[in-house]
Short mmCIF file of C-alpha atoms in Angstrom, two decimals:
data_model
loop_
_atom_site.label_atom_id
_atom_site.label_comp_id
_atom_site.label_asym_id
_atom_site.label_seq_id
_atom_site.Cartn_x
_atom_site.Cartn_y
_atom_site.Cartn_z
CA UNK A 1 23.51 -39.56 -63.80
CA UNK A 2 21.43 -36.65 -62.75
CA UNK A 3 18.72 -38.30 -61.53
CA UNK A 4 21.15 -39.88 -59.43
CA UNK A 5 22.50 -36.82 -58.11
CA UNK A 6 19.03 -35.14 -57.57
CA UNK A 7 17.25 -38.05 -56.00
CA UNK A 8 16.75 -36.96 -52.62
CA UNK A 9 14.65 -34.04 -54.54
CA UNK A 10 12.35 -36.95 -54.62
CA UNK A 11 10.70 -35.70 -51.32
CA UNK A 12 9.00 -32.88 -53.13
CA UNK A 13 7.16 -35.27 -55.75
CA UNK A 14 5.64 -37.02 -52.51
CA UNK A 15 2.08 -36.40 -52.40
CA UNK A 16 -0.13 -35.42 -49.62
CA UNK A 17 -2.43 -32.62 -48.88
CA UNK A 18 -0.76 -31.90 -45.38
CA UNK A 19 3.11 -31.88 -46.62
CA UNK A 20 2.30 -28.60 -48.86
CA UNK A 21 2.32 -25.94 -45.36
CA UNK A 22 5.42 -27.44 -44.63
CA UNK A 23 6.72 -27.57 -47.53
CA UNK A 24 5.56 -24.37 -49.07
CA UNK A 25 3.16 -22.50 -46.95
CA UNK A 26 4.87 -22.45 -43.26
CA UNK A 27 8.22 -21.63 -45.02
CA UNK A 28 6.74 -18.79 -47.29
CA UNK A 29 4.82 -17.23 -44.21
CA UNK A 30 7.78 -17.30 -41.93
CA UNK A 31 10.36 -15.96 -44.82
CA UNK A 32 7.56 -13.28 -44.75
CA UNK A 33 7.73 -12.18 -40.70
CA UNK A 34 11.16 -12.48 -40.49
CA UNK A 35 11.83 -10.55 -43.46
CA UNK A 36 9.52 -7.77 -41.75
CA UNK A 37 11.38 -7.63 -38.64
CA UNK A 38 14.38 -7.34 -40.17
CA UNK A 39 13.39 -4.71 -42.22
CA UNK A 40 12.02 -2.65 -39.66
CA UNK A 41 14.92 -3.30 -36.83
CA UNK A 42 16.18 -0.30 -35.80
CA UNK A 43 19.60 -1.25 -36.08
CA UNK A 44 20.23 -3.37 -39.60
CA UNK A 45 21.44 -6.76 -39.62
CA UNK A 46 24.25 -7.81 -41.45
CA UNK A 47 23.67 -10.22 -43.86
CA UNK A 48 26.98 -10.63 -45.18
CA UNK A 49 30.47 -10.69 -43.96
CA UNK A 50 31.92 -11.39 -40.28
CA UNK A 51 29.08 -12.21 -37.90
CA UNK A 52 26.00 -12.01 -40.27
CA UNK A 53 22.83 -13.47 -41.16
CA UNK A 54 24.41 -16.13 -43.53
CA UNK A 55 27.53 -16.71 -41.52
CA UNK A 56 24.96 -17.43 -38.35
CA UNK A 57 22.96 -19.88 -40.36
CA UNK A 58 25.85 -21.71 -42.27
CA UNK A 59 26.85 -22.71 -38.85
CA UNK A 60 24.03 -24.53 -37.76
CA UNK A 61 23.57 -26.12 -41.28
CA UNK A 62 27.05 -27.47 -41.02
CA UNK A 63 25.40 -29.01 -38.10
CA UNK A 64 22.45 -29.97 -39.10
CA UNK A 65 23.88 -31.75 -42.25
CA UNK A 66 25.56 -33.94 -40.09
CA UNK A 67 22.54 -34.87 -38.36
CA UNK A 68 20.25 -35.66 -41.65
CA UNK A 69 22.51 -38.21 -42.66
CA UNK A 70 22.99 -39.65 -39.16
CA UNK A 71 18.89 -39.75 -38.90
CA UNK A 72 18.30 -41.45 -43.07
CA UNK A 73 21.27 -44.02 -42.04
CA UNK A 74 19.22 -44.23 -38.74
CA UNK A 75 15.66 -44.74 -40.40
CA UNK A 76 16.91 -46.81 -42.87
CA UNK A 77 18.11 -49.65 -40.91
CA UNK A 78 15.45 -49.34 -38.04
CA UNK A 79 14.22 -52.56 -37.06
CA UNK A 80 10.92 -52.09 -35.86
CA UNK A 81 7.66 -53.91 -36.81
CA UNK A 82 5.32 -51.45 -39.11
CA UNK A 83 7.90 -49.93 -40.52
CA UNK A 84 7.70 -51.22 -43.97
CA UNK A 85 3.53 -51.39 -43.86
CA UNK A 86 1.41 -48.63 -45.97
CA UNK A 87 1.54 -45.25 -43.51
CA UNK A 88 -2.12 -45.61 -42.15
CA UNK A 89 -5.03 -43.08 -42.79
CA UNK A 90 -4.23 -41.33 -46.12
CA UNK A 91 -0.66 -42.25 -46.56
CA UNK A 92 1.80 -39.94 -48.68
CA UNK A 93 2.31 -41.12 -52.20
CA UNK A 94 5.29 -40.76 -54.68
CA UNK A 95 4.39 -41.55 -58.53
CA UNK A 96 0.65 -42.90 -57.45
CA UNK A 97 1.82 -45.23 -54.82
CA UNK A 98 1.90 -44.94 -50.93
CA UNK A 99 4.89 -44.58 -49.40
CA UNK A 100 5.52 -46.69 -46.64
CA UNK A 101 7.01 -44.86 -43.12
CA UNK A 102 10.68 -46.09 -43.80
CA UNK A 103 10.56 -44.92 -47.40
CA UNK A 104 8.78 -41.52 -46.75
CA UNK A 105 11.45 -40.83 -43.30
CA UNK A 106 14.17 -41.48 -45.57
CA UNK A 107 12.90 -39.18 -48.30
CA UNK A 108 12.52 -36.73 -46.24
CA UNK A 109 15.79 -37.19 -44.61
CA UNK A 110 17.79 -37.38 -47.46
CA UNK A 111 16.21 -34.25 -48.68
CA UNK A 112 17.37 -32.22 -45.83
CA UNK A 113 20.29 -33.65 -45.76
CA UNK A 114 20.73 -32.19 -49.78
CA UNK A 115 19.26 -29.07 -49.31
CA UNK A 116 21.39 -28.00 -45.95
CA UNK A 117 24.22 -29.16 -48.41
CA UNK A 118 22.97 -27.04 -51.14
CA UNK A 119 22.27 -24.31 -48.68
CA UNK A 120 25.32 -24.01 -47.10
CA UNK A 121 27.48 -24.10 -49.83
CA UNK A 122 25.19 -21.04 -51.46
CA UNK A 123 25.58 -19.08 -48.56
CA UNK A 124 29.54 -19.84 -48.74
CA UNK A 125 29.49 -18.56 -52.46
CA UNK A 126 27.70 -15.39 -51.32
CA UNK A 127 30.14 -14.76 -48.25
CA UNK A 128 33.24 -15.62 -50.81
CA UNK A 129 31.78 -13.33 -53.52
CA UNK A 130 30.25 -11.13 -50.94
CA UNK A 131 31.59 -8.05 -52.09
CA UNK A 132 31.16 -8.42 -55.72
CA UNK A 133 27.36 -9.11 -54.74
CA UNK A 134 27.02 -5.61 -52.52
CA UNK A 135 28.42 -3.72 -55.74
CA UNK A 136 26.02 -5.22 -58.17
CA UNK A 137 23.07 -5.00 -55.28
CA UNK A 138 23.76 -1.21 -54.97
CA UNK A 139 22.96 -0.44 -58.72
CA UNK A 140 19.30 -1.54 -57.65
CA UNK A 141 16.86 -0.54 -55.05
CA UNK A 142 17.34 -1.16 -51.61
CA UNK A 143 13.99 -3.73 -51.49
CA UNK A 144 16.17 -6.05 -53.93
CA UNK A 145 18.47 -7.10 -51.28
CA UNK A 146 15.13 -7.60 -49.02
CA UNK A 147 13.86 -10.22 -52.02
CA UNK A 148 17.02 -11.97 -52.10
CA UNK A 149 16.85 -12.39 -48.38
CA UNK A 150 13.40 -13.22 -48.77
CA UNK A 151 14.11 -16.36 -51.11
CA UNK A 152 17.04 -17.44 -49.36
CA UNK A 153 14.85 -17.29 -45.98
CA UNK A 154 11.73 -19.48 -47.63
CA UNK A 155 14.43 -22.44 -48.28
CA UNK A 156 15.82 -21.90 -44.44
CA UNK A 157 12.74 -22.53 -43.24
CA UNK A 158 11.93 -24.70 -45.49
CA UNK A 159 14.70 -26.72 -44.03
CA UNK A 160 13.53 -25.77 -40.66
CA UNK A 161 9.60 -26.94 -40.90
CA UNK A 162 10.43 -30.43 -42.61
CA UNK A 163 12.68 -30.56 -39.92
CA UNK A 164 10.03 -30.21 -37.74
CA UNK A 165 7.84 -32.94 -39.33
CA UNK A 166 10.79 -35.24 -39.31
CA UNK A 167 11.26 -34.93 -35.64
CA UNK A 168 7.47 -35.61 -35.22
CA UNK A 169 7.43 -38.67 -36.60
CA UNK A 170 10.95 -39.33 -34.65
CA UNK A 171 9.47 -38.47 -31.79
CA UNK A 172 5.82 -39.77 -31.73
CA UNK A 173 4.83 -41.61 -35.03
CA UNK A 174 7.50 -44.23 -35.48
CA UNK A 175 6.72 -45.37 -31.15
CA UNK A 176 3.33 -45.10 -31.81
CA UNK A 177 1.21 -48.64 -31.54
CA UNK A 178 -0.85 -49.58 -34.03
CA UNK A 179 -3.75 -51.40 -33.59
CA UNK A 180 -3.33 -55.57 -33.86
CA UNK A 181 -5.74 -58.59 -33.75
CA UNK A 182 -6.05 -60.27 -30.36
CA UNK A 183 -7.08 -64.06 -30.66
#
């Protein structure tokens, strides 16, 4: 049942040297600046309540979710030739076998799809049980609320950079002509 449920978590056990920045490194380095800025604004932002950081980027998830699912149901019936071959040059793998462009796209898809699910619905808890949150936070040091802004900022742009790669291969990779015998 659960691996039913987590499936589109599948897009993290794909394999290929170039998916890790945007998986892990872009996201981490951006959490990183952002987190700076905010910290040194002159003027703090809100992060919770009416108008804050989470209320901003719940509304664009909401969004966003929407167009995951559009773009998997999109990919997945595609009818273009190549689509179903091996990706060429060193194609992304999942459990030691290469993932074909429809299979990756819809991975990858269905994993933002999850996680801007996931994501918005943790960032509704936290403005729900907002509150409750900013009483526990202030029993620790003011850099704690900076670390949980930190984490929840490395899976927004997480979301953000596969978003990115999807709309690359949208955009360019899927149009792109292969090379083909001539007789």
């Amino acid at each position: 049942m659960f691996d039913k449920l987590l499936k589109p978590l599948c897009y993290i056990k794909i394999y290929h040297p170039e998916k890790r920045w945007f998986d892990y490194y872009l996201p981490l380095i951006l959490s990183i600046i952002i987190c700076a800025v905010l910290y040194y604004l002159p003027v703090p932002v809100v992060f919770v309540g009416k108008d804050s950081l989470i209320s901003v980027v719940n509304g664009i998830l909401q969004i966003l979710s929407g167009f995951y699912i559009a773009s998997m149901a999109a990919v997945a019936t595609f009818n273009k030739a190549g689509m179903d071959d091996p990706m060429s040059g060193q194609p992304p793998t999942l459990y030691g076998k290469p993932l074909t462009r429809r299979n990756f796209l819809t991975y990858l898809f269905g994993y933002l799809a999850f996680m801007s699910i996931f994501m918005y619905f943790a960032g509704g808890f936290v403005q729900l049980a907002g509150k409750s949150i900013l009483q526990i936070a202030a029993e620790f040091h003011e850099l704690t609320k900076y670390i949980f802004v930190a984490v929840y900022m490395v899976f927004i742009c997480n979301i953000l950079t596969t978003t990115a790669l999807g709309m690359h291969f949208l955009i360019d990779r899927v149009h792109r002509g292969g090379s083909k015998f001539v007789d």
